[in-house]
């Protein structure tokens, strides 16, 4: 183990069992310190935004159809099915005319809450794929830290901009048609653009869900894999292609509805401690 020794991990992992809840370390502090995956069978524990993962594999920094970006974050880890999916998607991107794909955040080495950023990406089944039309798969480590992604949105996300191409749609479509994929999150304007462009089988559009942000990348979420009985799938998307819902998002961007005076004040999200996560996560932290 690198930055945190096994003895320290075990001590941190079990020290809260007898101590008061207020003394429990934040789960993100524990998982964020791990720099290697656990030597366990690959399993996802819990839900996408409240869990951890055993036996994750590290996506190679570079391959024939992909490059992992922002390597300093050490978030290019995933369940073997996610690693396999990313490699498959890179090959599909080449068929669409790109050199491959740039892969953003996947998961930390043992999943779990992250020190910064995402609320999800906790069980090794989420990956951010840049919407950058890749031409170069020989980026240096320094370039991967500093290259700016390219936004595809216009008018606050209501429309795609001139950088959006048919190849973008084909890459997203290839991801959505993969049976392992549960959902794909992308900004509303892109969803509507794909709804308007698709003239054939529209079944794949059901998986494409509009969400705020996601105009520099699209977020792929896999279904819980076999062999992970403690993994919790998200509810399936509503029936239909979801295009009417996406158009409603667009209209609300262009003509924001009046705020609801009776809406409750937003509550600050509580940071998870280990007691909030599945019990199996303690073993994930303590493992070699």
PDB file of C-alpha atoms in Angstrom:
ATOM      1  CA  UNK A   1       0.000   0.000   0.000  1.00  0.00           C
ATOM      2  CA  UNK A   2       1.336   3.479  -0.799  1.00  0.00           C
ATOM      3  CA  UNK A   3       0.329   6.632   1.043  1.00  0.00           C
ATOM      4  CA  UNK A   4      -1.427   4.811   3.831  1.00  0.00           C
ATOM      5  CA  UNK A   5      -0.093   1.648   5.451  1.00  0.00           C
ATOM      6  CA  UNK A   6      -2.276  -1.354   6.149  1.00  0.00           C
ATOM      7  CA  UNK A   7      -1.914  -0.999   9.904  1.00  0.00           C
ATOM      8  CA  UNK A   8      -3.041   2.622   9.752  1.00  0.00           C
ATOM      9  CA  UNK A   9      -5.916   1.702   7.444  1.00  0.00           C
ATOM     10  CA  UNK A  10      -7.098  -1.001   9.827  1.00  0.00           C
ATOM     11  CA  UNK A  11      -6.821   1.349  12.773  1.00  0.00           C
ATOM     12  CA  UNK A  12      -8.794   4.060  11.006  1.00  0.00           C
ATOM     13  CA  UNK A  13     -11.289   1.536   9.732  1.00  0.00           C
ATOM     14  CA  UNK A  14     -12.253   0.138  13.107  1.00  0.00           C
ATOM     15  CA  UNK A  15     -11.477   2.976  15.533  1.00  0.00           C
ATOM     16  CA  UNK A  16     -14.986   4.426  15.293  1.00  0.00           C
ATOM     17  CA  UNK A  17     -16.720   1.198  16.289  1.00  0.00           C
ATOM     18  CA  UNK A  18     -16.387   1.987  19.997  1.00  0.00           C
ATOM     19  CA  UNK A  19     -16.124   5.765  19.774  1.00  0.00           C
ATOM     20  CA  UNK A  20     -18.876   8.379  19.662  1.00  0.00           C
ATOM     21  CA  UNK A  21     -20.389   9.222  16.309  1.00  0.00           C
ATOM     22  CA  UNK A  22     -18.999  12.748  16.499  1.00  0.00           C
ATOM     23  CA  UNK A  23     -15.474  11.317  16.582  1.00  0.00           C
ATOM     24  CA  UNK A  24     -15.882   9.235  13.430  1.00  0.00           C
ATOM     25  CA  UNK A  25     -13.625  10.265  10.544  1.00  0.00           C
ATOM     26  CA  UNK A  26     -15.294  11.305   7.336  1.00  0.00           C
ATOM     27  CA  UNK A  27     -15.452   8.449   4.866  1.00  0.00           C
ATOM     28  CA  UNK A  28     -13.982  10.633   2.116  1.00  0.00           C
ATOM     29  CA  UNK A  29     -10.858  11.184   4.192  1.00  0.00           C
ATOM     30  CA  UNK A  30     -10.298   7.434   4.440  1.00  0.00           C
ATOM     31  CA  UNK A  31     -11.088   6.467   0.869  1.00  0.00           C
ATOM     32  CA  UNK A  32      -9.349   9.521  -0.541  1.00  0.00           C
ATOM     33  CA  UNK A  33      -6.046   8.390   0.992  1.00  0.00           C
ATOM     34  CA  UNK A  34      -5.996   4.982  -0.670  1.00  0.00           C
ATOM     35  CA  UNK A  35      -3.777   4.782  -3.717  1.00  0.00           C
ATOM     36  CA  UNK A  36      -4.279   1.139  -4.708  1.00  0.00           C
ATOM     37  CA  UNK A  37      -7.239  -1.180  -5.127  1.00  0.00           C
ATOM     38  CA  UNK A  38      -7.993  -3.914  -2.600  1.00  0.00           C
ATOM     39  CA  UNK A  39      -6.814  -7.474  -3.193  1.00  0.00           C
ATOM     40  CA  UNK A  40     -10.361  -8.815  -3.167  1.00  0.00           C
ATOM     41  CA  UNK A  41     -12.832 -10.189  -5.665  1.00  0.00           C
ATOM     42  CA  UNK A  42     -14.338  -7.370  -7.700  1.00  0.00           C
ATOM     43  CA  UNK A  43     -17.580  -6.286  -6.090  1.00  0.00           C
ATOM     44  CA  UNK A  44     -19.611  -3.101  -5.895  1.00  0.00           C
ATOM     45  CA  UNK A  45     -21.086  -2.371  -2.471  1.00  0.00           C
ATOM     46  CA  UNK A  46     -23.991   0.017  -1.937  1.00  0.00           C
ATOM     47  CA  UNK A  47     -25.295   2.651  -4.320  1.00  0.00           C
ATOM     48  CA  UNK A  48     -23.645   4.921  -6.842  1.00  0.00           C
ATOM     49  CA  UNK A  49     -23.609   7.820  -4.367  1.00  0.00           C
ATOM     50  CA  UNK A  50     -23.230   5.867  -1.121  1.00  0.00           C
ATOM     51  CA  UNK A  51     -20.895   2.930  -1.268  1.00  0.00           C
ATOM     52  CA  UNK A  52     -17.460   1.567  -2.104  1.00  0.00           C
ATOM     53  CA  UNK A  53     -15.903  -1.121  -4.284  1.00  0.00           C
ATOM     54  CA  UNK A  54     -13.551  -4.063  -3.835  1.00  0.00           C
ATOM     55  CA  UNK A  55     -11.045  -5.383  -6.329  1.00  0.00           C
ATOM     56  CA  UNK A  56     -11.168  -2.440  -8.716  1.00  0.00           C
ATOM     57  CA  UNK A  57      -8.835  -2.423 -11.704  1.00  0.00           C
ATOM     58  CA  UNK A  58      -6.854   0.572 -12.865  1.00  0.00           C
ATOM     59  CA  UNK A  59      -7.510   1.630 -16.440  1.00  0.00           C
ATOM     60  CA  UNK A  60      -4.170   1.810 -18.207  1.00  0.00           C
ATOM     61  CA  UNK A  61      -3.055   5.406 -18.663  1.00  0.00           C
ATOM     62  CA  UNK A  62      -2.994   4.914 -22.440  1.00  0.00           C
ATOM     63  CA  UNK A  63      -4.292   2.341 -24.865  1.00  0.00           C
ATOM     64  CA  UNK A  64      -4.922   1.936 -28.583  1.00  0.00           C
ATOM     65  CA  UNK A  65      -8.232   3.804 -28.367  1.00  0.00           C
ATOM     66  CA  UNK A  66      -8.151   5.833 -25.139  1.00  0.00           C
ATOM     67  CA  UNK A  67      -6.147   8.019 -22.785  1.00  0.00           C
ATOM     68  CA  UNK A  68      -6.922   8.608 -19.116  1.00  0.00           C
ATOM     69  CA  UNK A  69      -6.931  12.303 -18.231  1.00  0.00           C
ATOM     70  CA  UNK A  70      -5.999  14.226 -15.059  1.00  0.00           C
ATOM     71  CA  UNK A  71      -3.790  11.375 -13.866  1.00  0.00           C
ATOM     72  CA  UNK A  72      -2.827  13.220 -10.680  1.00  0.00           C
ATOM     73  CA  UNK A  73      -6.329  12.571  -9.341  1.00  0.00           C
ATOM     74  CA  UNK A  74      -5.799   8.787  -9.431  1.00  0.00           C
ATOM     75  CA  UNK A  75      -9.436   8.267 -10.378  1.00  0.00           C
ATOM     76  CA  UNK A  76      -8.930   5.938 -13.332  1.00  0.00           C
ATOM     77  CA  UNK A  77     -10.153   2.882 -11.388  1.00  0.00           C
ATOM     78  CA  UNK A  78     -13.247   0.809 -12.044  1.00  0.00           C
ATOM     79  CA  UNK A  79     -14.952  -2.542 -11.827  1.00  0.00           C
ATOM     80  CA  UNK A  80     -13.536  -4.856 -14.531  1.00  0.00           C
ATOM     81  CA  UNK A  81     -16.782  -4.432 -16.486  1.00  0.00           C
ATOM     82  CA  UNK A  82     -16.296  -0.656 -16.517  1.00  0.00           C
ATOM     83  CA  UNK A  83     -12.694  -0.965 -17.662  1.00  0.00           C
ATOM     84  CA  UNK A  84     -13.828  -3.318 -20.435  1.00  0.00           C
ATOM     85  CA  UNK A  85     -16.657  -0.965 -21.398  1.00  0.00           C
ATOM     86  CA  UNK A  86     -14.289   2.012 -21.707  1.00  0.00           C
ATOM     87  CA  UNK A  87     -12.014   0.069 -24.017  1.00  0.00           C
ATOM     88  CA  UNK A  88     -14.976  -1.013 -26.141  1.00  0.00           C
ATOM     89  CA  UNK A  89     -16.250   2.553 -26.344  1.00  0.00           C
ATOM     90  CA  UNK A  90     -12.841   3.752 -27.490  1.00  0.00           C
ATOM     91  CA  UNK A  91     -13.015   1.327 -30.407  1.00  0.00           C
ATOM     92  CA  UNK A  92     -16.536   2.504 -31.248  1.00  0.00           C
ATOM     93  CA  UNK A  93     -15.326   6.111 -31.179  1.00  0.00           C
ATOM     94  CA  UNK A  94     -12.725   5.209 -33.772  1.00  0.00           C
ATOM     95  CA  UNK A  95     -15.490   3.869 -35.999  1.00  0.00           C
ATOM     96  CA  UNK A  96     -17.209   7.253 -35.602  1.00  0.00           C
ATOM     97  CA  UNK A  97     -14.118   9.053 -36.872  1.00  0.00           C
ATOM     98  CA  UNK A  98     -12.277   9.984 -33.671  1.00  0.00           C
ATOM     99  CA  UNK A  99      -8.846   8.665 -32.769  1.00  0.00           C
ATOM    100  CA  UNK A 100     -10.395   7.339 -29.561  1.00  0.00           C
ATOM    101  CA  UNK A 101     -11.678   8.830 -26.303  1.00  0.00           C
ATOM    102  CA  UNK A 102     -10.353  10.881 -23.420  1.00  0.00           C
ATOM    103  CA  UNK A 103     -11.498   9.353 -20.143  1.00  0.00           C
ATOM    104  CA  UNK A 104     -12.127  11.624 -17.175  1.00  0.00           C
ATOM    105  CA  UNK A 105     -12.993  10.527 -13.658  1.00  0.00           C
ATOM    106  CA  UNK A 106     -13.985   6.950 -13.011  1.00  0.00           C
ATOM    107  CA  UNK A 107     -13.556   5.970  -9.327  1.00  0.00           C
ATOM    108  CA  UNK A 108     -10.942   6.142  -6.610  1.00  0.00           C
ATOM    109  CA  UNK A 109      -8.903   2.947  -6.070  1.00  0.00           C
ATOM    110  CA  UNK A 110     -11.445   1.609  -3.579  1.00  0.00           C
ATOM    111  CA  UNK A 111     -14.380   3.755  -4.588  1.00  0.00           C
ATOM    112  CA  UNK A 112     -16.132   5.532  -1.766  1.00  0.00           C
ATOM    113  CA  UNK A 113     -16.826   9.239  -1.311  1.00  0.00           C
ATOM    114  CA  UNK A 114     -14.300  11.519  -2.992  1.00  0.00           C
ATOM    115  CA  UNK A 115     -12.321  14.259  -1.289  1.00  0.00           C
ATOM    116  CA  UNK A 116     -13.562  16.724  -3.912  1.00  0.00           C
ATOM    117  CA  UNK A 117     -16.092  16.736  -6.707  1.00  0.00           C
ATOM    118  CA  UNK A 118     -18.569  13.989  -7.419  1.00  0.00           C
ATOM    119  CA  UNK A 119     -21.269  12.694  -5.118  1.00  0.00           C
ATOM    120  CA  UNK A 120     -21.517   9.560  -7.238  1.00  0.00           C
ATOM    121  CA  UNK A 121     -18.672   7.521  -8.833  1.00  0.00           C
ATOM    122  CA  UNK A 122     -18.438   5.558  -5.563  1.00  0.00           C
ATOM    123  CA  UNK A 123     -18.834   1.916  -6.636  1.00  0.00           C
ATOM    124  CA  UNK A 124     -16.626   1.641  -9.704  1.00  0.00           C
ATOM    125  CA  UNK A 125     -19.448   1.790 -12.249  1.00  0.00           C
ATOM    126  CA  UNK A 126     -19.397   5.447 -13.386  1.00  0.00           C
ATOM    127  CA  UNK A 127     -17.128   7.083 -15.963  1.00  0.00           C
ATOM    128  CA  UNK A 128     -16.896  10.551 -17.467  1.00  0.00           C
ATOM    129  CA  UNK A 129     -16.118  10.543 -21.188  1.00  0.00           C
ATOM    130  CA  UNK A 130     -14.908  13.818 -22.625  1.00  0.00           C
ATOM    131  CA  UNK A 131     -16.894  15.344 -25.485  1.00  0.00           C
ATOM    132  CA  UNK A 132     -13.576  16.427 -26.958  1.00  0.00           C
ATOM    133  CA  UNK A 133     -13.240  15.165 -30.573  1.00  0.00           C
ATOM    134  CA  UNK A 134     -10.015  13.227 -30.057  1.00  0.00           C
ATOM    135  CA  UNK A 135      -7.292  13.494 -32.695  1.00  0.00           C
ATOM    136  CA  UNK A 136      -4.194  12.784 -30.592  1.00  0.00           C
ATOM    137  CA  UNK A 137      -3.638   9.736 -28.387  1.00  0.00           C
ATOM    138  CA  UNK A 138      -0.044  10.653 -27.580  1.00  0.00           C
ATOM    139  CA  UNK A 139      -0.601  13.326 -24.961  1.00  0.00           C
ATOM    140  CA  UNK A 140       2.082  13.730 -22.311  1.00  0.00           C
ATOM    141  CA  UNK A 141       1.212  13.524 -18.609  1.00  0.00           C
ATOM    142  CA  UNK A 142       1.569  17.294 -18.437  1.00  0.00           C
ATOM    143  CA  UNK A 143      -0.783  17.817 -21.376  1.00  0.00           C
ATOM    144  CA  UNK A 144      -3.354  15.561 -19.744  1.00  0.00           C
ATOM    145  CA  UNK A 145      -3.301  17.783 -16.670  1.00  0.00           C
ATOM    146  CA  UNK A 146      -3.687  21.026 -18.586  1.00  0.00           C
ATOM    147  CA  UNK A 147      -5.610  20.366 -21.802  1.00  0.00           C
ATOM    148  CA  UNK A 148      -8.952  22.142 -21.637  1.00  0.00           C
ATOM    149  CA  UNK A 149     -12.067  20.186 -22.441  1.00  0.00           C
ATOM    150  CA  UNK A 150     -14.448  21.698 -25.004  1.00  0.00           C
ATOM    151  CA  UNK A 151     -17.967  22.787 -24.074  1.00  0.00           C
ATOM    152  CA  UNK A 152     -20.746  21.737 -26.437  1.00  0.00           C
ATOM    153  CA  UNK A 153     -23.536  23.907 -25.048  1.00  0.00           C
ATOM    154  CA  UNK A 154     -25.140  27.147 -26.159  1.00  0.00           C
ATOM    155  CA  UNK A 155     -27.720  29.353 -24.419  1.00  0.00           C
ATOM    156  CA  UNK A 156     -27.090  27.890 -20.996  1.00  0.00           C
ATOM    157  CA  UNK A 157     -27.441  24.324 -22.199  1.00  0.00           C
ATOM    158  CA  UNK A 158     -30.645  24.742 -24.185  1.00  0.00           C
ATOM    159  CA  UNK A 159     -28.868  24.018 -27.456  1.00  0.00           C
ATOM    160  CA  UNK A 160     -25.705  22.436 -28.770  1.00  0.00           C
ATOM    161  CA  UNK A 161     -23.120  24.796 -30.249  1.00  0.00           C
ATOM    162  CA  UNK A 162     -21.204  24.614 -33.522  1.00  0.00           C
ATOM    163  CA  UNK A 163     -18.642  22.216 -32.020  1.00  0.00           C
ATOM    164  CA  UNK A 164     -21.261  19.449 -31.795  1.00  0.00           C
ATOM    165  CA  UNK A 165     -21.102  16.982 -34.694  1.00  0.00           C
ATOM    166  CA  UNK A 166     -22.750  13.802 -35.869  1.00  0.00           C
ATOM    167  CA  UNK A 167     -19.722  11.935 -34.516  1.00  0.00           C
ATOM    168  CA  UNK A 168     -20.579  13.142 -30.995  1.00  0.00           C
ATOM    169  CA  UNK A 169     -24.032  11.641 -31.337  1.00  0.00           C
ATOM    170  CA  UNK A 170     -22.618   8.390 -32.697  1.00  0.00           C
ATOM    171  CA  UNK A 171     -20.212   8.012 -29.771  1.00  0.00           C
ATOM    172  CA  UNK A 172     -22.967   8.664 -27.220  1.00  0.00           C
ATOM    173  CA  UNK A 173     -25.305   6.351 -29.130  1.00  0.00           C
ATOM    174  CA  UNK A 174     -22.724   3.546 -29.109  1.00  0.00           C
ATOM    175  CA  UNK A 175     -22.422   3.892 -25.349  1.00  0.00           C
ATOM    176  CA  UNK A 176     -26.190   3.867 -24.840  1.00  0.00           C
ATOM    177  CA  UNK A 177     -26.665   0.755 -26.966  1.00  0.00           C
ATOM    178  CA  UNK A 178     -24.276  -1.233 -24.775  1.00  0.00           C
ATOM    179  CA  UNK A 179     -26.371  -3.584 -22.621  1.00  0.00           C
ATOM    180  CA  UNK A 180     -24.160  -2.911 -19.603  1.00  0.00           C
ATOM    181  CA  UNK A 181     -25.164   0.747 -19.531  1.00  0.00           C
ATOM    182  CA  UNK A 182     -27.976   1.882 -17.232  1.00  0.00           C
ATOM    183  CA  UNK A 183     -27.990   5.637 -17.887  1.00  0.00           C
ATOM    184  CA  UNK A 184     -26.037   8.389 -19.584  1.00  0.00           C
ATOM    185  CA  UNK A 185     -26.156  11.952 -18.283  1.00  0.00           C
ATOM    186  CA  UNK A 186     -25.653  14.877 -20.665  1.00  0.00           C
ATOM    187  CA  UNK A 187     -26.875  18.470 -20.883  1.00  0.00           C
ATOM    188  CA  UNK A 188     -30.476  18.986 -22.090  1.00  0.00           C
ATOM    189  CA  UNK A 189     -29.614  20.620 -25.406  1.00  0.00           C
ATOM    190  CA  UNK A 190     -27.603  17.583 -26.484  1.00  0.00           C
ATOM    191  CA  UNK A 191     -30.420  15.211 -25.617  1.00  0.00           C
ATOM    192  CA  UNK A 192     -32.877  17.268 -27.692  1.00  0.00           C
ATOM    193  CA  UNK A 193     -30.411  17.487 -30.587  1.00  0.00           C
ATOM    194  CA  UNK A 194     -30.124  13.693 -30.609  1.00  0.00           C
ATOM    195  CA  UNK A 195     -33.895  13.311 -30.354  1.00  0.00           C
ATOM    196  CA  UNK A 196     -34.302  15.526 -33.414  1.00  0.00           C
ATOM    197  CA  UNK A 197     -31.566  13.758 -35.391  1.00  0.00           C
ATOM    198  CA  UNK A 198     -32.570  10.127 -34.786  1.00  0.00           C
ATOM    199  CA  UNK A 199     -34.735   8.859 -37.643  1.00  0.00           C
ATOM    200  CA  UNK A 200     -34.480   5.138 -36.900  1.00  0.00           C
ATOM    201  CA  UNK A 201     -34.828   3.006 -33.769  1.00  0.00           C
ATOM    202  CA  UNK A 202     -35.188   5.376 -30.823  1.00  0.00           C
ATOM    203  CA  UNK A 203     -34.940   2.839 -28.005  1.00  0.00           C
ATOM    204  CA  UNK A 204     -31.408   3.901 -27.054  1.00  0.00           C
ATOM    205  CA  UNK A 205     -32.597   7.448 -26.319  1.00  0.00           C
ATOM    206  CA  UNK A 206     -34.365   6.214 -23.182  1.00  0.00           C
ATOM    207  CA  UNK A 207     -31.010   5.871 -21.436  1.00  0.00           C
ATOM    208  CA  UNK A 208     -29.949   9.435 -22.250  1.00  0.00           C
ATOM    209  CA  UNK A 209     -31.010  11.620 -19.331  1.00  0.00           C
ATOM    210  CA  UNK A 210     -30.666  15.414 -19.198  1.00  0.00           C
ATOM    211  CA  UNK A 211     -28.716  16.759 -16.255  1.00  0.00           C
ATOM    212  CA  UNK A 212     -27.107  20.028 -15.234  1.00  0.00           C
ATOM    213  CA  UNK A 213     -23.518  20.518 -16.307  1.00  0.00           C
ATOM    214  CA  UNK A 214     -22.304  17.628 -18.421  1.00  0.00           C
ATOM    215  CA  UNK A 215     -21.513  19.812 -21.419  1.00  0.00           C
ATOM    216  CA  UNK A 216     -17.774  19.079 -21.360  1.00  0.00           C
ATOM    217  CA  UNK A 217     -18.309  15.342 -20.907  1.00  0.00           C
ATOM    218  CA  UNK A 218     -21.042  12.751 -20.729  1.00  0.00           C
ATOM    219  CA  UNK A 219     -21.392  10.521 -17.699  1.00  0.00           C
ATOM    220  CA  UNK A 220     -21.883   6.790 -18.254  1.00  0.00           C
ATOM    221  CA  UNK A 221     -23.364   4.633 -15.485  1.00  0.00           C
ATOM    222  CA  UNK A 222     -23.325   0.860 -15.704  1.00  0.00           C
ATOM    223  CA  UNK A 223     -25.856  -1.546 -14.241  1.00  0.00           C
ATOM    224  CA  UNK A 224     -24.825  -3.516 -11.181  1.00  0.00           C
ATOM    225  CA  UNK A 225     -22.715  -6.438 -12.401  1.00  0.00           C
ATOM    226  CA  UNK A 226     -23.195 -10.094 -11.579  1.00  0.00           C
ATOM    227  CA  UNK A 227     -21.353 -11.173  -8.451  1.00  0.00           C
ATOM    228  CA  UNK A 228     -22.150  -7.979  -6.537  1.00  0.00           C
ATOM    229  CA  UNK A 229     -25.205  -8.860  -4.414  1.00  0.00           C
ATOM    230  CA  UNK A 230     -24.760  -5.746  -2.278  1.00  0.00           C
ATOM    231  CA  UNK A 231     -24.899  -3.398  -5.260  1.00  0.00           C
ATOM    232  CA  UNK A 232     -28.014  -1.207  -5.571  1.00  0.00           C
ATOM    233  CA  UNK A 233     -29.226  -0.351  -9.060  1.00  0.00           C
ATOM    234  CA  UNK A 234     -30.818   3.006  -9.737  1.00  0.00           C
ATOM    235  CA  UNK A 235     -34.463   2.796 -10.776  1.00  0.00           C
ATOM    236  CA  UNK A 236     -34.852   2.250 -14.510  1.00  0.00           C
ATOM    237  CA  UNK A 237     -35.533   5.369 -16.601  1.00  0.00           C
ATOM    238  CA  UNK A 238     -39.209   6.097 -17.308  1.00  0.00           C
ATOM    239  CA  UNK A 239     -40.710   4.368 -20.344  1.00  0.00           C
ATOM    240  CA  UNK A 240     -40.371   6.071 -23.700  1.00  0.00           C
ATOM    241  CA  UNK A 241     -37.547   7.975 -25.356  1.00  0.00           C
ATOM    242  CA  UNK A 242     -37.523  10.800 -22.782  1.00  0.00           C
ATOM    243  CA  UNK A 243     -37.491  13.485 -25.461  1.00  0.00           C
ATOM    244  CA  UNK A 244     -40.529  15.372 -24.164  1.00  0.00           C
ATOM    245  CA  UNK A 245     -38.911  15.597 -20.730  1.00  0.00           C
ATOM    246  CA  UNK A 246     -35.694  16.937 -22.266  1.00  0.00           C
ATOM    247  CA  UNK A 247     -37.629  19.561 -24.212  1.00  0.00           C
ATOM    248  CA  UNK A 248     -39.278  20.638 -20.959  1.00  0.00           C
ATOM    249  CA  UNK A 249     -35.804  21.151 -19.485  1.00  0.00           C
ATOM    250  CA  UNK A 250     -34.912  23.310 -22.477  1.00  0.00           C
ATOM    251  CA  UNK A 251     -38.038  25.431 -22.136  1.00  0.00           C
ATOM    252  CA  UNK A 252     -37.312  25.939 -18.450  1.00  0.00           C
ATOM    253  CA  UNK A 253     -33.804  27.118 -19.321  1.00  0.00           C
ATOM    254  CA  UNK A 254     -35.089  29.586 -21.902  1.00  0.00           C
ATOM    255  CA  UNK A 255     -38.069  30.698 -19.814  1.00  0.00           C
ATOM    256  CA  UNK A 256     -37.305  29.945 -16.158  1.00  0.00           C
ATOM    257  CA  UNK A 257     -40.462  29.294 -14.118  1.00  0.00           C
ATOM    258  CA  UNK A 258     -41.177  31.560 -11.186  1.00  0.00           C
ATOM    259  CA  UNK A 259     -39.698  30.255  -7.946  1.00  0.00           C
ATOM    260  CA  UNK A 260     -42.068  28.379  -5.663  1.00  0.00           C
ATOM    261  CA  UNK A 261     -42.566  30.569  -2.560  1.00  0.00           C
ATOM    262  CA  UNK A 262     -43.537  27.484  -0.562  1.00  0.00           C
ATOM    263  CA  UNK A 263     -40.524  25.421  -1.503  1.00  0.00           C
ATOM    264  CA  UNK A 264     -38.537  24.313   1.560  1.00  0.00           C
ATOM    265  CA  UNK A 265     -35.084  25.780   1.990  1.00  0.00           C
ATOM    266  CA  UNK A 266     -32.409  23.455   0.620  1.00  0.00           C
ATOM    267  CA  UNK A 267     -30.659  21.438   3.286  1.00  0.00           C
ATOM    268  CA  UNK A 268     -26.908  21.146   3.373  1.00  0.00           C
ATOM    269  CA  UNK A 269     -25.811  17.651   2.499  1.00  0.00           C
ATOM    270  CA  UNK A 270     -24.241  15.802   5.384  1.00  0.00           C
ATOM    271  CA  UNK A 271     -20.821  14.321   4.812  1.00  0.00           C
ATOM    272  CA  UNK A 272     -20.829  10.543   5.196  1.00  0.00           C
ATOM    273  CA  UNK A 273     -18.940   8.776   7.946  1.00  0.00           C
ATOM    274  CA  UNK A 274     -18.098   5.102   7.686  1.00  0.00           C
ATOM    275  CA  UNK A 275     -21.180   4.095   9.658  1.00  0.00           C
ATOM    276  CA  UNK A 276     -23.293   5.466   6.785  1.00  0.00           C
ATOM    277  CA  UNK A 277     -21.743   3.136   4.221  1.00  0.00           C
ATOM    278  CA  UNK A 278     -22.328  -0.611   3.750  1.00  0.00           C
ATOM    279  CA  UNK A 279     -20.552  -2.692   6.383  1.00  0.00           C
ATOM    280  CA  UNK A 280     -18.513  -4.377   3.661  1.00  0.00           C
ATOM    281  CA  UNK A 281     -16.715  -1.070   3.079  1.00  0.00           C
ATOM    282  CA  UNK A 282     -14.788  -1.510   6.314  1.00  0.00           C
ATOM    283  CA  UNK A 283     -13.280  -4.685   4.927  1.00  0.00           C
ATOM    284  CA  UNK A 284     -12.506  -2.957   1.649  1.00  0.00           C
ATOM    285  CA  UNK A 285     -10.448  -0.355   3.474  1.00  0.00           C
ATOM    286  CA  UNK A 286      -8.658  -2.886   5.685  1.00  0.00           C
ATOM    287  CA  UNK A 287      -7.736  -5.272   2.853  1.00  0.00           C
ATOM    288  CA  UNK A 288      -4.259  -5.448   1.363  1.00  0.00           C
TER     289      UNK A 288
END
